[in-house]
PDB file of C-alpha atoms and ligand atoms in Angstrom:
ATOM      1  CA  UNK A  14      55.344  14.921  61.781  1.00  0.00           C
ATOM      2  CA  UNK A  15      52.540  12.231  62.229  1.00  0.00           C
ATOM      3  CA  UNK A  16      52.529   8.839  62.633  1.00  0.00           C
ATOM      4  CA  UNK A  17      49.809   6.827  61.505  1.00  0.00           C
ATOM      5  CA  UNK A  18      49.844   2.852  62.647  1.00  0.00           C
ATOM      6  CA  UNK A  19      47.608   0.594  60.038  1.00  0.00           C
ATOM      7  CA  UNK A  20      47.180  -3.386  61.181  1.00  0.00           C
ATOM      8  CA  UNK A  21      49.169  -4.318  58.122  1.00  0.00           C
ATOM      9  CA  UNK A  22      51.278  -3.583  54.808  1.00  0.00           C
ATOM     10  CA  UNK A  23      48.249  -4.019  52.614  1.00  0.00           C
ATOM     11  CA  UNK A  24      46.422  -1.542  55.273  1.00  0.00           C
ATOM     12  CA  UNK A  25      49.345   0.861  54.752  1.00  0.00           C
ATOM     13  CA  UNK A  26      49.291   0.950  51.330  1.00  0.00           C
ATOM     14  CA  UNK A  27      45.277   1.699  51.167  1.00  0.00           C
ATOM     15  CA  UNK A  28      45.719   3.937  53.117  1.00  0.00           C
ATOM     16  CA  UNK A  29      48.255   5.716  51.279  1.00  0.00           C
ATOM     17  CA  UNK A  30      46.963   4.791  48.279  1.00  0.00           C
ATOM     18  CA  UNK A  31      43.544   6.854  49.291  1.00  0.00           C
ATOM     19  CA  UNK A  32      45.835  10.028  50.652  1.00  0.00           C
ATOM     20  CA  UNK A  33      47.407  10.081  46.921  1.00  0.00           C
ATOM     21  CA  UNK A  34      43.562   9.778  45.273  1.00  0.00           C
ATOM     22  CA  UNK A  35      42.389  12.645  46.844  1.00  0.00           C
ATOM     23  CA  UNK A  36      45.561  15.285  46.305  1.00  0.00           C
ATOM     24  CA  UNK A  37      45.066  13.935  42.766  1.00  0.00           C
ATOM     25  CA  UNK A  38      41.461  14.792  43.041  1.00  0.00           C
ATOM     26  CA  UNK A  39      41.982  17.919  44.411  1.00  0.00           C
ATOM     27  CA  UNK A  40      44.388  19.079  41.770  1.00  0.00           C
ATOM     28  CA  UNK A  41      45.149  17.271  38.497  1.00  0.00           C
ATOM     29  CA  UNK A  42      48.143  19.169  37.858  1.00  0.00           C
ATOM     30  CA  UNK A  43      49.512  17.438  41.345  1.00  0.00           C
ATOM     31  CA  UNK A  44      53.267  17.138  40.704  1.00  0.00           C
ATOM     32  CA  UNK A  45      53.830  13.804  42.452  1.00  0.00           C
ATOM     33  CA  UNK A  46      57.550  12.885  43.883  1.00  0.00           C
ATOM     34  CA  UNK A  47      57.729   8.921  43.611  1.00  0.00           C
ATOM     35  CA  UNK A  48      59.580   6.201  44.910  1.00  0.00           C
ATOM     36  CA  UNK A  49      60.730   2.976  43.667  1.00  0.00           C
ATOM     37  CA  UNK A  50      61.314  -0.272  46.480  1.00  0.00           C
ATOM     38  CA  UNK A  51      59.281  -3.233  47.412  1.00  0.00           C
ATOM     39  CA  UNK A  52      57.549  -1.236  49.869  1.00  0.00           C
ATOM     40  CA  UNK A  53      56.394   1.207  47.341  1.00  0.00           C
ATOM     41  CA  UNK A  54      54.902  -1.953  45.377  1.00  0.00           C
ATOM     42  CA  UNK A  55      51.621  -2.366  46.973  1.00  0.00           C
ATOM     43  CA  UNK A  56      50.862   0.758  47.147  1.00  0.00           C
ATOM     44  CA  UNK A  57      51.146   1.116  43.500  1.00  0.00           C
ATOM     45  CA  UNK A  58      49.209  -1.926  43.430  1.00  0.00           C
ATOM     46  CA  UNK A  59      46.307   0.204  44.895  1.00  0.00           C
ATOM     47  CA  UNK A  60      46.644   3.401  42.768  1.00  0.00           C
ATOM     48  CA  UNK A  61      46.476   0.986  39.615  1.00  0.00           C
ATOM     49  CA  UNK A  62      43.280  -0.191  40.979  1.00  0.00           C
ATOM     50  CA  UNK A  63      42.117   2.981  41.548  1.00  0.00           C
ATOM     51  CA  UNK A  64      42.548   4.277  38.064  1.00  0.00           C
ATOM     52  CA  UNK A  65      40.689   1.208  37.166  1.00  0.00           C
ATOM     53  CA  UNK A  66      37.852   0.857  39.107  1.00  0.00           C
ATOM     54  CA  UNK A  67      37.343   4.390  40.310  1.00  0.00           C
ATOM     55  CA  UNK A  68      38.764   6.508  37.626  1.00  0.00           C
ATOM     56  CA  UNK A  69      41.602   7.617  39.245  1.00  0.00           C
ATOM     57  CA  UNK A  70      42.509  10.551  36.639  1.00  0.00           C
ATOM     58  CA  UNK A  71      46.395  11.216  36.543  1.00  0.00           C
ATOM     59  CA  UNK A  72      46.602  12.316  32.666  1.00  0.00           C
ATOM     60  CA  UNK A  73      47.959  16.051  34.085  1.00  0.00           C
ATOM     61  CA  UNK A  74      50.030  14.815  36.839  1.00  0.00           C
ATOM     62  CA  UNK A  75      53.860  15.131  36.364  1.00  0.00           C
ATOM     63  CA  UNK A  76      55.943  13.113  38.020  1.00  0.00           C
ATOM     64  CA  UNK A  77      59.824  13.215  39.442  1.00  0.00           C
ATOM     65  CA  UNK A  78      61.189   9.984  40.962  1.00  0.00           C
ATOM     66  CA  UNK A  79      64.005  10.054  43.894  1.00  0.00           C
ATOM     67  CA  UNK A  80      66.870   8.204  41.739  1.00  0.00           C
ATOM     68  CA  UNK A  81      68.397   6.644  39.481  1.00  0.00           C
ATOM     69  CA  UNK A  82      71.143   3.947  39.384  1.00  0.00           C
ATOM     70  CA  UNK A  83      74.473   5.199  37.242  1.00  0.00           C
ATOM     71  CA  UNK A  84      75.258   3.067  34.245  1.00  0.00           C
ATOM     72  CA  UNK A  85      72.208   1.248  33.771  1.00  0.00           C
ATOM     73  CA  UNK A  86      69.839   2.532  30.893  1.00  0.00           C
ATOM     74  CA  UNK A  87      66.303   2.865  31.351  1.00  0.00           C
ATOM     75  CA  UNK A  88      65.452  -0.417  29.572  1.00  0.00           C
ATOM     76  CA  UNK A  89      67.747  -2.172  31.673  1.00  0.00           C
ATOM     77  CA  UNK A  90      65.144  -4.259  34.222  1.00  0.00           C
ATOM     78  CA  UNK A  91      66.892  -3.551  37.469  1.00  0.00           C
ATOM     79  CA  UNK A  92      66.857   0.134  36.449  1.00  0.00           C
ATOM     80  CA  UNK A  93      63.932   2.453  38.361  1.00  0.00           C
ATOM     81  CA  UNK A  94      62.931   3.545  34.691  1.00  0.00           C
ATOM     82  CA  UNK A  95      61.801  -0.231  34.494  1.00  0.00           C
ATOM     83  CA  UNK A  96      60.558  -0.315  37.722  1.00  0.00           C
ATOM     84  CA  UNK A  97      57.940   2.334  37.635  1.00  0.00           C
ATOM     85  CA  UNK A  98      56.915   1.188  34.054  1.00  0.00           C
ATOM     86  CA  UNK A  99      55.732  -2.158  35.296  1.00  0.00           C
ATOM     87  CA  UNK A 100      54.503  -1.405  38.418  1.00  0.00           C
ATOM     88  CA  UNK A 101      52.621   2.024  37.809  1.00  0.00           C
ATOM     89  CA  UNK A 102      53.278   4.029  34.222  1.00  0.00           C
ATOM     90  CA  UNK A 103      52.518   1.198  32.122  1.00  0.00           C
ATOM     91  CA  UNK A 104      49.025   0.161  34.031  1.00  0.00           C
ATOM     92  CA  UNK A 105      47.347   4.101  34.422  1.00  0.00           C
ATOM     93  CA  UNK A 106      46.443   7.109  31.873  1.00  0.00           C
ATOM     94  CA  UNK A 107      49.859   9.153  33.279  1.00  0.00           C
ATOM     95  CA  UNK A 108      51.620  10.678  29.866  1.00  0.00           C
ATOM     96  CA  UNK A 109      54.630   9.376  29.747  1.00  0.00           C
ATOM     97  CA  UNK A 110      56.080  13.096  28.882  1.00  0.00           C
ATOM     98  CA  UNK A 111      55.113  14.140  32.291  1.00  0.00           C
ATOM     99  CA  UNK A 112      57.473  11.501  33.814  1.00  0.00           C
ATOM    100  CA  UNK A 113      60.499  12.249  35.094  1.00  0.00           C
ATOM    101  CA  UNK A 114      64.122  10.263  36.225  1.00  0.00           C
ATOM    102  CA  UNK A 115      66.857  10.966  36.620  1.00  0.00           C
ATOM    103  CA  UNK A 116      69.060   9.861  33.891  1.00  0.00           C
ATOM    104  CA  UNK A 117      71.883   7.811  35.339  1.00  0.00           C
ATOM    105  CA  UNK A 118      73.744   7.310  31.826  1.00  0.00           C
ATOM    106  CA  UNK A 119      74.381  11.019  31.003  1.00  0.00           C
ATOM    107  CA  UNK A 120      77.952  12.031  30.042  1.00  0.00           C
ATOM    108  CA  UNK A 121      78.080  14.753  32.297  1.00  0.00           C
ATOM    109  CA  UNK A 122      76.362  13.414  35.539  1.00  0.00           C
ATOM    110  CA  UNK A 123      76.600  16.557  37.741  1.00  0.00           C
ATOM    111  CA  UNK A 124      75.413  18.781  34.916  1.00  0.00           C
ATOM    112  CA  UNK A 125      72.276  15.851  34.821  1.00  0.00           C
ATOM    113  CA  UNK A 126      71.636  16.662  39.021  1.00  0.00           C
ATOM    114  CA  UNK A 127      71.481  20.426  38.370  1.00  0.00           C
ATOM    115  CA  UNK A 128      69.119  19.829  35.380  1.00  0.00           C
ATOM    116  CA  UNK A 129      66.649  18.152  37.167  1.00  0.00           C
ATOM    117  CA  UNK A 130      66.910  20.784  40.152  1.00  0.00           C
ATOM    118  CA  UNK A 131      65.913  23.056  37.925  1.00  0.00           C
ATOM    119  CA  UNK A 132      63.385  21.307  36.351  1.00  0.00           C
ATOM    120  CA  UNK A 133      61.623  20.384  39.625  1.00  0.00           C
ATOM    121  CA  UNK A 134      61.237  24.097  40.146  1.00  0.00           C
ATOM    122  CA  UNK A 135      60.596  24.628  36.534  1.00  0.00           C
ATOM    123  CA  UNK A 136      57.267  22.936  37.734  1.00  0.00           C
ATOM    124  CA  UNK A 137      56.734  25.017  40.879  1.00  0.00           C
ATOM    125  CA  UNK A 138      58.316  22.171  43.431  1.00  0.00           C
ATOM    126  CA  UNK A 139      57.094  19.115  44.386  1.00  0.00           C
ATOM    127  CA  UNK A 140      53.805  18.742  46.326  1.00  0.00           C
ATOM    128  CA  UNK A 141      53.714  15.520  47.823  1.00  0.00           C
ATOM    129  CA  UNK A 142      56.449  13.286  48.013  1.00  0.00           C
ATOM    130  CA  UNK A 143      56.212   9.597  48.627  1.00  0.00           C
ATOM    131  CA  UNK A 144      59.373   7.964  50.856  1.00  0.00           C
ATOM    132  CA  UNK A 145      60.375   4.117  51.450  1.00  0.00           C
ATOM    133  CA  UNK A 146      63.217   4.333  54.038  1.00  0.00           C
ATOM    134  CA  UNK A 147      66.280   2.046  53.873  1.00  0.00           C
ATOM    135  CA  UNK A 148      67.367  -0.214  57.114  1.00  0.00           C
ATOM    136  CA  UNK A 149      70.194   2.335  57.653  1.00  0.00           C
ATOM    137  CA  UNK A 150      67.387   4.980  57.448  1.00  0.00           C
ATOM    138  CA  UNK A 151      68.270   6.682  53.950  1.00  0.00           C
ATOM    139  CA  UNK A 152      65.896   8.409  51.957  1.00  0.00           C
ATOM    140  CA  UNK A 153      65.888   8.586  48.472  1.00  0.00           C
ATOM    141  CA  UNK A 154      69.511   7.550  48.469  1.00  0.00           C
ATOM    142  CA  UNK A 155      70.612   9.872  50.959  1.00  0.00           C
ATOM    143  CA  UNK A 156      72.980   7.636  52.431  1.00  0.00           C
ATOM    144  CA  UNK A 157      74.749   8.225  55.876  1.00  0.00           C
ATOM    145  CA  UNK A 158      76.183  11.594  56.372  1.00  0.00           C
ATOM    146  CA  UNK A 159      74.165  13.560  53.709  1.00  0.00           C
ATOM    147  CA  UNK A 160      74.196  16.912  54.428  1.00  0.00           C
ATOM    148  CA  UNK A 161      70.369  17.858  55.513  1.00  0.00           C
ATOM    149  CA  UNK A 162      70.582  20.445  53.417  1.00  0.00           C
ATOM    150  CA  UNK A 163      71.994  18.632  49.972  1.00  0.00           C
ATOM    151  CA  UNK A 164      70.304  18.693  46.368  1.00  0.00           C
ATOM    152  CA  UNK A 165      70.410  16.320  43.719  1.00  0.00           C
ATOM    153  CA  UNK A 166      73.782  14.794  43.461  1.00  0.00           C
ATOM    154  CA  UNK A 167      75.519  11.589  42.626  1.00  0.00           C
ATOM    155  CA  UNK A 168      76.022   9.340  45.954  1.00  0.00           C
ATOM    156  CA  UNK A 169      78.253   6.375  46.446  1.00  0.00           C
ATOM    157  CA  UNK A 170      76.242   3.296  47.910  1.00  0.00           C
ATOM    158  CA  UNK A 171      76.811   1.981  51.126  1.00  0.00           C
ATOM    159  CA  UNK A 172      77.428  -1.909  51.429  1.00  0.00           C
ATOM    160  CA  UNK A 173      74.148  -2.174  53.543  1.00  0.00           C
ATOM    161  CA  UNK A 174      72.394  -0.469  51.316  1.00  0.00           C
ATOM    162  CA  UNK A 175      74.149  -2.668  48.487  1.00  0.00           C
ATOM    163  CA  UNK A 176      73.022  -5.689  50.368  1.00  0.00           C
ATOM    164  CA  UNK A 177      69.607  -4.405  50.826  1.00  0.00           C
ATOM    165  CA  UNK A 178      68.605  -4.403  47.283  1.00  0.00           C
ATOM    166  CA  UNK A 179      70.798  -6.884  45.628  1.00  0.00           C
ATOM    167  CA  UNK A 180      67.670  -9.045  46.139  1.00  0.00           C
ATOM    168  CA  UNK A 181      66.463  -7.326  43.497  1.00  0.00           C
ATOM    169  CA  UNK A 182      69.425  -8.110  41.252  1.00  0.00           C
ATOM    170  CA  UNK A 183      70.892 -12.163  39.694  1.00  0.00           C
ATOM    171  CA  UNK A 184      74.049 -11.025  42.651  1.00  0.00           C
ATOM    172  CA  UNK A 185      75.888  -8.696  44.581  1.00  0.00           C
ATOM    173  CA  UNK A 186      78.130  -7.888  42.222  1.00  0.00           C
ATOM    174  CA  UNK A 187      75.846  -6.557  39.412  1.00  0.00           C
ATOM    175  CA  UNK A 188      73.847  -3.593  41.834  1.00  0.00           C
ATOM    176  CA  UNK A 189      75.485  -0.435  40.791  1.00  0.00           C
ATOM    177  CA  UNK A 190      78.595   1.162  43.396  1.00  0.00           C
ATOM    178  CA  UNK A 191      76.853   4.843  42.771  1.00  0.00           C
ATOM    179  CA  UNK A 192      73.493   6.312  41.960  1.00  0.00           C
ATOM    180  CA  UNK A 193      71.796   9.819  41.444  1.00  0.00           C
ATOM    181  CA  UNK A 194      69.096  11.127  44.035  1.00  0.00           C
ATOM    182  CA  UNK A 195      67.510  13.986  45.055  1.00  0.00           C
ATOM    183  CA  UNK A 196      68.957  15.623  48.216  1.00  0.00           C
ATOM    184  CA  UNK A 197      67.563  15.689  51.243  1.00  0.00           C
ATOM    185  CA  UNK A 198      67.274  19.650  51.020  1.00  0.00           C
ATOM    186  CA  UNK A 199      64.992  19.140  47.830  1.00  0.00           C
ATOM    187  CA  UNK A 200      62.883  16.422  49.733  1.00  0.00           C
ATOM    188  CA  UNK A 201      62.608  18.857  52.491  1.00  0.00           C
ATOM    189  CA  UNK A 202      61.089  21.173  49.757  1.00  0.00           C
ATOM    190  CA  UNK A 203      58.035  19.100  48.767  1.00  0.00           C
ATOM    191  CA  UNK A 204      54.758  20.811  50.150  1.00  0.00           C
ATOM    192  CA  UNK A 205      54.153  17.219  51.767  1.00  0.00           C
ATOM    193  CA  UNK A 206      55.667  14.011  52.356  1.00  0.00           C
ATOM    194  CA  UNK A 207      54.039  10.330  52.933  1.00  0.00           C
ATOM    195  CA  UNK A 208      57.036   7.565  54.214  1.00  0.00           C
ATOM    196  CA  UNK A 209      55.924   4.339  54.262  1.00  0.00           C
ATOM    197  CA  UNK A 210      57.571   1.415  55.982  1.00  0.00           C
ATOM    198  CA  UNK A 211      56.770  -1.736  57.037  1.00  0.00           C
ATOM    199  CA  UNK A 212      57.753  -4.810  58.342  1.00  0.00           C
ATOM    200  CA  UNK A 213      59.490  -6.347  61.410  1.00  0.00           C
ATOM    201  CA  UNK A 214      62.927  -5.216  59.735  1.00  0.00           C
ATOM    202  CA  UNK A 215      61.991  -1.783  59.487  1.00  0.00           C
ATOM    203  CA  UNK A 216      61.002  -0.984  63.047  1.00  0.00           C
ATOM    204  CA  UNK A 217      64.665   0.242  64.787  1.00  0.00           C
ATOM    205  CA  UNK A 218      65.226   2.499  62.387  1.00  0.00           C
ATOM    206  CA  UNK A 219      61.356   3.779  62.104  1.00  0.00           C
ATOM    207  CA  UNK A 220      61.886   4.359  65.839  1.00  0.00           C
ATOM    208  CA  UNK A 221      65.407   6.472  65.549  1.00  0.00           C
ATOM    209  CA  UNK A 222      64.140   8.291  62.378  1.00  0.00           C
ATOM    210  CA  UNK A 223      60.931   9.272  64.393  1.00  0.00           C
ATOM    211  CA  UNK A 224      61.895   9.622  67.491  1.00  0.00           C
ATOM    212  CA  UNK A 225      65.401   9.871  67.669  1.00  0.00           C
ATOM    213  CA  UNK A 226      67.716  12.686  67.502  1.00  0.00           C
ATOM    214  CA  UNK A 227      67.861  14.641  64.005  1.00  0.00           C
ATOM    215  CA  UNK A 228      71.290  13.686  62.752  1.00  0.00           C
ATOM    216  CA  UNK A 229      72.949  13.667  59.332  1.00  0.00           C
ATOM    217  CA  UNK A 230      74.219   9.667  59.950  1.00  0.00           C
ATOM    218  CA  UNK A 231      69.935   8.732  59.428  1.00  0.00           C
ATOM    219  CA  UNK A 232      68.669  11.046  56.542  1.00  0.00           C
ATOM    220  CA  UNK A 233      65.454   9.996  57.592  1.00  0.00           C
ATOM    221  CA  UNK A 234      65.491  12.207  60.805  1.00  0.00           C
ATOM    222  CA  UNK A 235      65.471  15.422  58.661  1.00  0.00           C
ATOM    223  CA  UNK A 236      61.901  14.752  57.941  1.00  0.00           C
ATOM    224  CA  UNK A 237      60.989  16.134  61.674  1.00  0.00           C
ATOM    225  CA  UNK A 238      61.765  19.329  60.178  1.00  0.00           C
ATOM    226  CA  UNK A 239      59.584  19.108  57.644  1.00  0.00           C
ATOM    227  CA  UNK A 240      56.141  21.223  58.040  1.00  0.00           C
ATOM    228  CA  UNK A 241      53.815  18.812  56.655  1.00  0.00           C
ATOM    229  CA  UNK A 242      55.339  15.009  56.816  1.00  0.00           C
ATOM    230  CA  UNK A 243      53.188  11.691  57.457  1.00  0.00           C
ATOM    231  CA  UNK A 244      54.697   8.493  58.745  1.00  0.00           C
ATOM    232  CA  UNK A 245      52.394   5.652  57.882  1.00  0.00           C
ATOM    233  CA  UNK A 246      53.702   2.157  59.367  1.00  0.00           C
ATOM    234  CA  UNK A 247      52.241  -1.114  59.724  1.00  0.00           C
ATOM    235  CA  UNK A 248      52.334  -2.719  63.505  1.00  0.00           C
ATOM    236  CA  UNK A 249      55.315  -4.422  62.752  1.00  0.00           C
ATOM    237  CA  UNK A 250      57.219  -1.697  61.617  1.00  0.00           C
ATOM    238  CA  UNK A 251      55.672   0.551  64.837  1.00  0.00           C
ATOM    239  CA  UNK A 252      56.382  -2.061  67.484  1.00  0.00           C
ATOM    240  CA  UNK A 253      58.976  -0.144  68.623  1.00  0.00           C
ATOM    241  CA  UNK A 254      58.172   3.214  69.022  1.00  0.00           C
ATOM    242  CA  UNK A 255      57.553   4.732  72.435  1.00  0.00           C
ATOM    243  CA  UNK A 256      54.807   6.940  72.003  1.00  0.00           C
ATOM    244  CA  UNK A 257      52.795   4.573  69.578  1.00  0.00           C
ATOM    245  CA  UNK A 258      49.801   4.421  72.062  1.00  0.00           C
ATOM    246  CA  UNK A 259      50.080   8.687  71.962  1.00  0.00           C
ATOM    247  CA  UNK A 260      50.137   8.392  68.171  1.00  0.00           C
ATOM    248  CA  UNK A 261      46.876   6.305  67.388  1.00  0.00           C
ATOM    249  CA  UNK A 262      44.668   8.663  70.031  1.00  0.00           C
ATOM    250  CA  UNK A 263      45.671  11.423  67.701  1.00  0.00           C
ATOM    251  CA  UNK A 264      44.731   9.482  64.636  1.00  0.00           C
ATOM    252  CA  UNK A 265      41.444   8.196  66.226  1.00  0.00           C
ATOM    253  CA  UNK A 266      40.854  11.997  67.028  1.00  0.00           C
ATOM    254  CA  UNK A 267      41.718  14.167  64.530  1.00  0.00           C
ATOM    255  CA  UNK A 268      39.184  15.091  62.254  1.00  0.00           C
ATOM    256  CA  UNK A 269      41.836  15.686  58.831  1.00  0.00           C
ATOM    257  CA  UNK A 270      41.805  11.213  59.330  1.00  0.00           C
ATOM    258  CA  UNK A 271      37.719  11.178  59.834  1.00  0.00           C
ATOM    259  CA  UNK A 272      37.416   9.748  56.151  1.00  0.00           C
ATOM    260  CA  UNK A 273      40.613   7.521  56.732  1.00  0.00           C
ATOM    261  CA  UNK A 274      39.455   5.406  59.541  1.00  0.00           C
TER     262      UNK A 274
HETATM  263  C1  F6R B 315      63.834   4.042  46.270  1.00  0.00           C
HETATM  264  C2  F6R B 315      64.382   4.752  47.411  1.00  0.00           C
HETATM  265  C3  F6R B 315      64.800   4.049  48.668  1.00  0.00           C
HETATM  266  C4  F6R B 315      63.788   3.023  49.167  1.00  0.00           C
HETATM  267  C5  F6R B 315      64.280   2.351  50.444  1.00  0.00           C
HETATM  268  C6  F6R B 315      63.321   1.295  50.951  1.00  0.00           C
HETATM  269  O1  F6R B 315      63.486   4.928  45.230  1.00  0.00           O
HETATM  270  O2  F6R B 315      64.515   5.910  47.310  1.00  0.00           O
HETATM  271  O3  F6R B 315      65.036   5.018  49.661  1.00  0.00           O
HETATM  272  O4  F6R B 315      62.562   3.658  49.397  1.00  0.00           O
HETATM  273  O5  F6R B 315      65.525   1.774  50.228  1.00  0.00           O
HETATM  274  O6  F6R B 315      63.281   0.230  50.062  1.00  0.00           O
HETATM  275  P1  F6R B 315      62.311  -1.025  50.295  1.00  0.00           P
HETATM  276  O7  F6R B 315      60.938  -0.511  50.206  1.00  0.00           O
HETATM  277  O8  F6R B 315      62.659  -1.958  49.179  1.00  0.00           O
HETATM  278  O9  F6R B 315      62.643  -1.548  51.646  1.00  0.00           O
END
């Protein structure tokens, strides 16, 4: 794992936003594993602009998202269908064909979460796999107690996480009780994975996830098993990691981050 500390959220996203540009440069078949959240909206923000401006090419890219609410269809606004249309399908040349979510209305919901198992691997896997993390420290919706080595699967919400995004619904009541999402054994699959966090709110549980102990109760700690993870975090979000000072000499040093800084 890596930690990389940027002086803000719009710093974060630039730089992941650049990371993204160049695996899409480098191959246009990338197969890209998105995420949906308000941290995921800036960066989205900059991958729009970068189609725009700087011909950001992702016509051959395919796409798989994390999740899905159950019950609400894709046209339904608070659905992540709806999400990623407005803040990245709809604005860049991606073919909507080559877009993939899970769908959260099928009759037979367990049947859906093999499906798209197989369909990831239909595509040869995943390589690079963007991750918001929750304030309890899911990812995807990998909520406390997922098994560090589950696949796709239909998972109960906790209330936090209920809480946490009910924001983003007209109340509490309406955000769904259940949703699909890829396991944390098919994150851990992904050639590479970029989490992003940021924010004051986000820094305990950036702290635990990174330096903590790996443990099944913060699905987030499962990515310090992963071979080829980046943590990028905004000061706020950092401010309470221990080795922070240790992480930005690496950062300042390596030569992989030369074009980065
Ligand atoms: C969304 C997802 C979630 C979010 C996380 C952070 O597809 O998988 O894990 O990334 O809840 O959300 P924000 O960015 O809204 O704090």
């Amino acid at each position: 794992m890596e930690v990389i500390i940027q002086p803000n959220k719009e710093a974060v996203a630039s730089l992941a936003a650049h990371v993204i540009a160049k695996e899409v440069r480098a191959n246009a078949h990338l197969v890209l594993g998105l995420a949906t959240g308000r941290t995921m909206e800036t960066l989205y923000q900059g991958l729009v602009e970068k189609h725009r401006k700087a011909k950001l090419d992702f016509s051959l890219c395919t796409t798989f998202n994390l999740d899905e609410y159950v019950g609400l269809t894709p046209d339904n606004p608070h659905s992540y269908h709806s999400y990623m249309r407005k803040h990245f399908f709809d604005h860049v040349n991606i073919d909507l064909r080559n877009t993939h979510l899970p769908n959260g209305m099928a009759d037979d919901l367990d049947s859906e979460c093999v499906q798209y198992e197989n369909l990831i691997k239909k595509f040869g896997g995943i390589d690079l796999q963007l991750l918001g993390i929750g304030k309890a420290g899911h990812i995807g919706f990998n909520e406390p107690l997922s098994a560090l080595r589950s696949r796709t699967r239909v998972k109960a919400l906790t209330p936090t996480t209920i809480k946490q995004n009910a924001t983003l619904f007209d109340s509490v009541e309406e955000v769904p009780r259940r949703a699909i999402t890829m396991g944390v054994g098919t994150i851990l699959d992904a050639r590479r994975c970029l989490l992003l966090a940021t924010g004051e709110e986000k820094a305990d549980i950036i702290a635990k996830a990174v330096e903590g102990p790996i443990t099944s109760m913060i699905s987030a700690t499962a990515m310090q098993l992963h071979r080829h993870c980046t943590v990028v975090v905004d000061e706020a979000a950092a401010s309470k990691l221990q080795a922070a000072e240790y992480y930005r000499w690496i950062f300042a040093n390596e030569p992989e981050w030369e074009e980065f800084r």
